[in-house]
């Protein structure tokens, strides 16, 4: 029983909890060149107001999107919601000073890969 109390005490400690919630730094700072360019584009589009963090349609290139059939549009709509969620996470990490972290690198790389995969099938449907 004493061990259980000790474990609970560790999780009640604010400093420990803060440490557990802090993304791991990538000391190599090794974000891929394409990913860095992609990250810069995303952040600049947010700053310019072209990407609304709560409006998935702000990610769409309407010239291409409007040529899609209903099934493709549905898939793109769902993807846009998922991508916007990842973009909010990326912005949050960036705004809180966690730019050079493994979590940031992974999110940016995964988002770029997913975007490229979708666009290989449906065309340049996103503004990023």
mmCIF file of N, CA, C and O in Angstrom, residues 67-116:
data_model
loop_
_atom_site.group_PDB
_atom_site.id
_atom_site.type_symbol
_atom_site.label_atom_id
_atom_site.label_comp_id
_atom_site.label_asym_id
_atom_site.label_seq_id
_atom_site.Cartn_x
_atom_site.Cartn_y
_atom_site.Cartn_z
ATOM 1 N N UNK A 67 -13.725 20.734 -58.636
ATOM 2 C CA UNK A 67 -13.746 19.792 -59.766
ATOM 3 C C UNK A 67 -13.914 18.341 -59.309
ATOM 4 O O UNK A 67 -14.096 17.462 -60.145
ATOM 5 N N UNK A 68 -13.836 18.095 -58.009
ATOM 6 C CA UNK A 68 -13.910 16.725 -57.489
ATOM 7 C C UNK A 68 -15.341 16.220 -57.455
ATOM 8 O O UNK A 68 -16.295 17.000 -57.327
ATOM 9 N N UNK A 69 -15.501 14.892 -57.515
ATOM 10 C CA UNK A 69 -16.835 14.314 -57.355
ATOM 11 C C UNK A 69 -17.180 14.281 -55.858
ATOM 12 O O UNK A 69 -16.336 14.566 -55.006
ATOM 13 N N UNK A 70 -18.413 13.930 -55.530
ATOM 14 C CA UNK A 70 -18.880 13.982 -54.140
ATOM 15 C C UNK A 70 -18.076 13.076 -53.210
ATOM 16 O O UNK A 70 -17.779 13.444 -52.074
ATOM 17 N N UNK A 71 -17.723 11.895 -53.684
ATOM 18 C CA UNK A 71 -16.942 10.967 -52.857
ATOM 19 C C UNK A 71 -15.570 11.564 -52.547
ATOM 20 O O UNK A 71 -15.121 11.536 -51.405
ATOM 21 N N UNK A 72 -14.919 12.106 -53.552
ATOM 22 C CA UNK A 72 -13.603 12.726 -53.347
ATOM 23 C C UNK A 72 -13.713 13.927 -52.403
ATOM 24 O O UNK A 72 -12.868 14.105 -51.532
ATOM 25 N N UNK A 73 -14.748 14.735 -52.588
ATOM 26 C CA UNK A 73 -14.942 15.894 -51.710
ATOM 27 C C UNK A 73 -15.117 15.453 -50.265
ATOM 28 O O UNK A 73 -14.574 16.074 -49.352
ATOM 29 N N UNK A 74 -15.870 14.382 -50.055
ATOM 30 C CA UNK A 74 -16.066 13.864 -48.702
ATOM 31 C C UNK A 74 -14.760 13.438 -48.060
ATOM 32 O O UNK A 74 -14.489 13.738 -46.893
ATOM 33 N N UNK A 75 -13.930 12.745 -48.836
ATOM 34 C CA UNK A 75 -12.623 12.311 -48.331
ATOM 35 C C UNK A 75 -11.727 13.506 -48.026
ATOM 36 O O UNK A 75 -11.034 13.536 -47.006
ATOM 37 N N UNK A 76 -11.747 14.492 -48.897
ATOM 38 C CA UNK A 76 -10.938 15.697 -48.689
ATOM 39 C C UNK A 76 -11.439 16.468 -47.468
ATOM 40 O O UNK A 76 -10.639 16.981 -46.680
ATOM 41 N N UNK A 77 -12.752 16.549 -47.293
ATOM 42 C CA UNK A 77 -13.321 17.253 -46.138
ATOM 43 C C UNK A 77 -12.855 16.627 -44.822
ATOM 44 O O UNK A 77 -12.462 17.332 -43.887
ATOM 45 N N UNK A 78 -12.902 15.310 -44.760
ATOM 46 C CA UNK A 78 -12.453 14.612 -43.545
ATOM 47 C C UNK A 78 -10.953 14.840 -43.341
ATOM 48 O O UNK A 78 -10.497 15.119 -42.234
ATOM 49 N N UNK A 79 -10.207 14.752 -44.408
ATOM 50 C CA UNK A 79 -8.760 14.980 -44.321
ATOM 51 C C UNK A 79 -8.460 16.399 -43.869
ATOM 52 O O UNK A 79 -7.533 16.623 -43.079
ATOM 53 N N UNK A 80 -9.220 17.363 -44.356
ATOM 54 C CA UNK A 80 -9.007 18.765 -43.972
ATOM 55 C C UNK A 80 -9.229 18.951 -42.472
ATOM 56 O O UNK A 80 -8.479 19.685 -41.812
ATOM 57 N N UNK A 81 -10.231 18.281 -41.919
ATOM 58 C CA UNK A 81 -10.464 18.372 -40.466
ATOM 59 C C UNK A 81 -9.288 17.782 -39.701
ATOM 60 O O UNK A 81 -8.816 18.373 -38.724
ATOM 61 N N UNK A 82 -8.820 16.625 -40.132
ATOM 62 C CA UNK A 82 -7.679 15.990 -39.463
ATOM 63 C C UNK A 82 -6.413 16.826 -39.603
ATOM 64 O O UNK A 82 -5.643 16.967 -38.650
ATOM 65 N N UNK A 83 -6.204 17.378 -40.783
ATOM 66 C CA UNK A 83 -5.026 18.203 -41.003
ATOM 67 C C UNK A 83 -5.080 19.469 -40.142
ATOM 68 O O UNK A 83 -4.061 19.886 -39.589
ATOM 69 N N UNK A 84 -6.244 20.057 -40.030
ATOM 70 C CA UNK A 84 -6.367 21.277 -39.227
ATOM 71 C C UNK A 84 -6.101 20.984 -37.757
ATOM 72 O O UNK A 84 -5.508 21.805 -37.057
ATOM 73 N N UNK A 85 -6.508 19.825 -37.289
ATOM 74 C CA UNK A 85 -6.204 19.428 -35.921
ATOM 75 C C UNK A 85 -4.693 19.353 -35.717
ATOM 76 O O UNK A 85 -4.163 19.850 -34.721
ATOM 77 N N UNK A 86 -3.991 18.746 -36.664
ATOM 78 C CA UNK A 86 -2.527 18.665 -36.582
ATOM 79 C C UNK A 86 -1.902 20.055 -36.647
ATOM 80 O O UNK A 86 -0.938 20.348 -35.924
ATOM 81 N N UNK A 87 -2.455 20.933 -37.467
ATOM 82 C CA UNK A 87 -1.934 22.295 -37.577
ATOM 83 C C UNK A 87 -2.111 23.055 -36.265
ATOM 84 O O UNK A 87 -1.220 23.800 -35.846
ATOM 85 N N UNK A 88 -3.240 22.848 -35.591
ATOM 86 C CA UNK A 88 -3.433 23.489 -34.267
ATOM 87 C C UNK A 88 -2.398 22.987 -33.271
ATOM 88 O O UNK A 88 -1.851 23.761 -32.477
ATOM 89 N N UNK A 89 -2.107 21.688 -33.313
ATOM 90 C CA UNK A 89 -1.075 21.138 -32.427
ATOM 91 C C UNK A 89 0.293 21.743 -32.744
ATOM 92 O O UNK A 89 1.055 22.107 -31.842
ATOM 93 N N UNK A 90 0.606 21.840 -34.016
ATOM 94 C CA UNK A 90 1.882 22.422 -34.446
ATOM 95 C C UNK A 90 1.978 23.870 -33.986
ATOM 96 O O UNK A 90 2.999 24.295 -33.443
ATOM 97 N N UNK A 91 0.921 24.632 -34.176
ATOM 98 C CA UNK A 91 0.919 26.040 -33.752
ATOM 99 C C UNK A 91 1.084 26.140 -32.251
ATOM 100 O O UNK A 91 1.833 26.988 -31.751
ATOM 101 N N UNK A 92 0.409 25.282 -31.510
ATOM 102 C CA UNK A 92 0.535 25.290 -30.053
ATOM 103 C C UNK A 92 1.959 25.003 -29.602
ATOM 104 O O UNK A 92 2.484 25.682 -28.706
ATOM 105 N N UNK A 93 2.577 24.017 -30.207
ATOM 106 C CA UNK A 93 3.972 23.714 -29.867
ATOM 107 C C UNK A 93 4.872 24.887 -30.205
ATOM 108 O O UNK A 93 5.734 25.279 -29.414
ATOM 109 N N UNK A 94 4.668 25.465 -31.368
ATOM 110 C CA UNK A 94 5.486 26.599 -31.799
ATOM 111 C C UNK A 94 5.315 27.784 -30.842
ATOM 112 O O UNK A 94 6.298 28.384 -30.409
ATOM 113 N N UNK A 95 4.076 28.107 -30.516
ATOM 114 C CA UNK A 95 3.792 29.257 -29.654
ATOM 115 C C UNK A 95 4.324 29.080 -28.239
ATOM 116 O O UNK A 95 4.596 30.062 -27.551
ATOM 117 N N UNK A 96 4.479 27.834 -27.814
ATOM 118 C CA UNK A 96 4.964 27.566 -26.458
ATOM 119 C C UNK A 96 6.467 27.268 -26.418
ATOM 120 O O UNK A 96 6.977 26.797 -25.404
ATOM 121 N N UNK A 97 7.149 27.535 -27.520
ATOM 122 C CA UNK A 97 8.603 27.402 -27.545
ATOM 123 C C UNK A 97 9.122 25.988 -27.735
ATOM 124 O O UNK A 97 10.281 25.709 -27.446
ATOM 125 N N UNK A 98 8.291 25.093 -28.236
ATOM 126 C CA UNK A 98 8.695 23.699 -28.433
ATOM 127 C C UNK A 98 8.934 23.405 -29.912
ATOM 128 O O UNK A 98 8.513 22.382 -30.439
ATOM 129 N N UNK A 99 9.616 24.301 -30.585
ATOM 130 C CA UNK A 99 9.828 24.167 -32.025
ATOM 131 C C UNK A 99 10.821 23.052 -32.355
ATOM 132 O O UNK A 99 10.631 22.320 -33.309
ATOM 133 N N UNK A 100 11.878 22.933 -31.596
ATOM 134 C CA UNK A 100 12.906 21.924 -31.865
ATOM 135 C C UNK A 100 12.699 20.686 -31.008
ATOM 136 O O UNK A 100 13.542 20.320 -30.201
ATOM 137 N N UNK A 101 11.548 20.040 -31.203
ATOM 138 C CA UNK A 101 11.241 18.835 -30.438
ATOM 139 C C UNK A 101 10.936 17.685 -31.394
ATOM 140 O O UNK A 101 10.584 17.903 -32.554
ATOM 141 N N UNK A 102 11.081 16.496 -30.879
ATOM 142 C CA UNK A 102 10.744 15.319 -31.677
ATOM 143 C C UNK A 102 9.263 15.337 -32.050
ATOM 144 O O UNK A 102 8.887 14.947 -33.150
ATOM 145 N N UNK A 103 8.425 15.806 -31.127
ATOM 146 C CA UNK A 103 6.988 15.857 -31.378
ATOM 147 C C UNK A 103 6.680 16.789 -32.553
ATOM 148 O O UNK A 103 5.894 16.445 -33.442
ATOM 149 N N UNK A 104 7.313 17.971 -32.572
ATOM 150 C CA UNK A 104 7.095 18.917 -33.671
ATOM 151 C C UNK A 104 7.571 18.307 -34.984
ATOM 152 O O UNK A 104 6.854 18.345 -35.988
ATOM 153 N N UNK A 105 8.761 17.741 -34.977
ATOM 154 C CA UNK A 105 9.301 17.136 -36.200
ATOM 155 C C UNK A 105 8.375 16.054 -36.734
ATOM 156 O O UNK A 105 8.124 15.972 -37.938
ATOM 157 N N UNK A 106 7.869 15.214 -35.840
ATOM 158 C CA UNK A 106 6.988 14.124 -36.239
ATOM 159 C C UNK A 106 5.674 14.656 -36.801
ATOM 160 O O UNK A 106 5.190 14.181 -37.838
ATOM 161 N N UNK A 107 5.072 15.637 -36.127
ATOM 162 C CA UNK A 107 3.804 16.200 -36.593
ATOM 163 C C UNK A 107 3.936 16.833 -37.976
ATOM 164 O O UNK A 107 3.108 16.615 -38.853
ATOM 165 N N UNK A 108 4.991 17.626 -38.163
ATOM 166 C CA UNK A 108 5.181 18.309 -39.443
ATOM 167 C C UNK A 108 5.429 17.295 -40.558
ATOM 168 O O UNK A 108 4.830 17.377 -41.634
ATOM 169 N N UNK A 109 6.282 16.328 -40.291
ATOM 170 C CA UNK A 109 6.599 15.319 -41.297
ATOM 171 C C UNK A 109 5.363 14.500 -41.666
ATOM 172 O O UNK A 109 5.091 14.265 -42.848
ATOM 173 N N UNK A 110 4.609 14.086 -40.666
ATOM 174 C CA UNK A 110 3.406 13.291 -40.912
ATOM 175 C C UNK A 110 2.367 14.097 -41.691
ATOM 176 O O UNK A 110 1.763 13.588 -42.633
ATOM 177 N N UNK A 111 2.189 15.364 -41.331
ATOM 178 C CA UNK A 111 1.225 16.217 -42.022
ATOM 179 C C UNK A 111 1.628 16.408 -43.484
ATOM 180 O O UNK A 111 0.804 16.295 -44.386
ATOM 181 N N UNK A 112 2.901 16.675 -43.722
ATOM 182 C CA UNK A 112 3.379 16.879 -45.089
ATOM 183 C C UNK A 112 3.206 15.596 -45.916
ATOM 184 O O UNK A 112 2.734 15.628 -47.054
ATOM 185 N N UNK A 113 3.549 14.465 -45.325
ATOM 186 C CA UNK A 113 3.404 13.189 -46.028
ATOM 187 C C UNK A 113 1.931 12.917 -46.366
ATOM 188 O O UNK A 113 1.608 12.537 -47.504
ATOM 189 N N UNK A 114 1.028 13.113 -45.397
ATOM 190 C CA UNK A 114 -0.403 12.872 -45.636
ATOM 191 C C UNK A 114 -0.948 13.792 -46.715
ATOM 192 O O UNK A 114 -1.723 13.366 -47.573
ATOM 193 N N UNK A 115 -0.547 15.051 -46.680
ATOM 194 C CA UNK A 115 -0.980 16.017 -47.681
ATOM 195 C C UNK A 115 -0.515 15.586 -49.069
ATOM 196 O O UNK A 115 -1.288 15.573 -50.024
ATOM 197 N N UNK A 116 0.751 15.208 -49.178
ATOM 198 C CA UNK A 116 1.291 14.784 -50.473
ATOM 199 C C UNK A 116 0.600 13.519 -50.976
ATOM 200 O O UNK A 116 0.339 13.382 -52.171
#
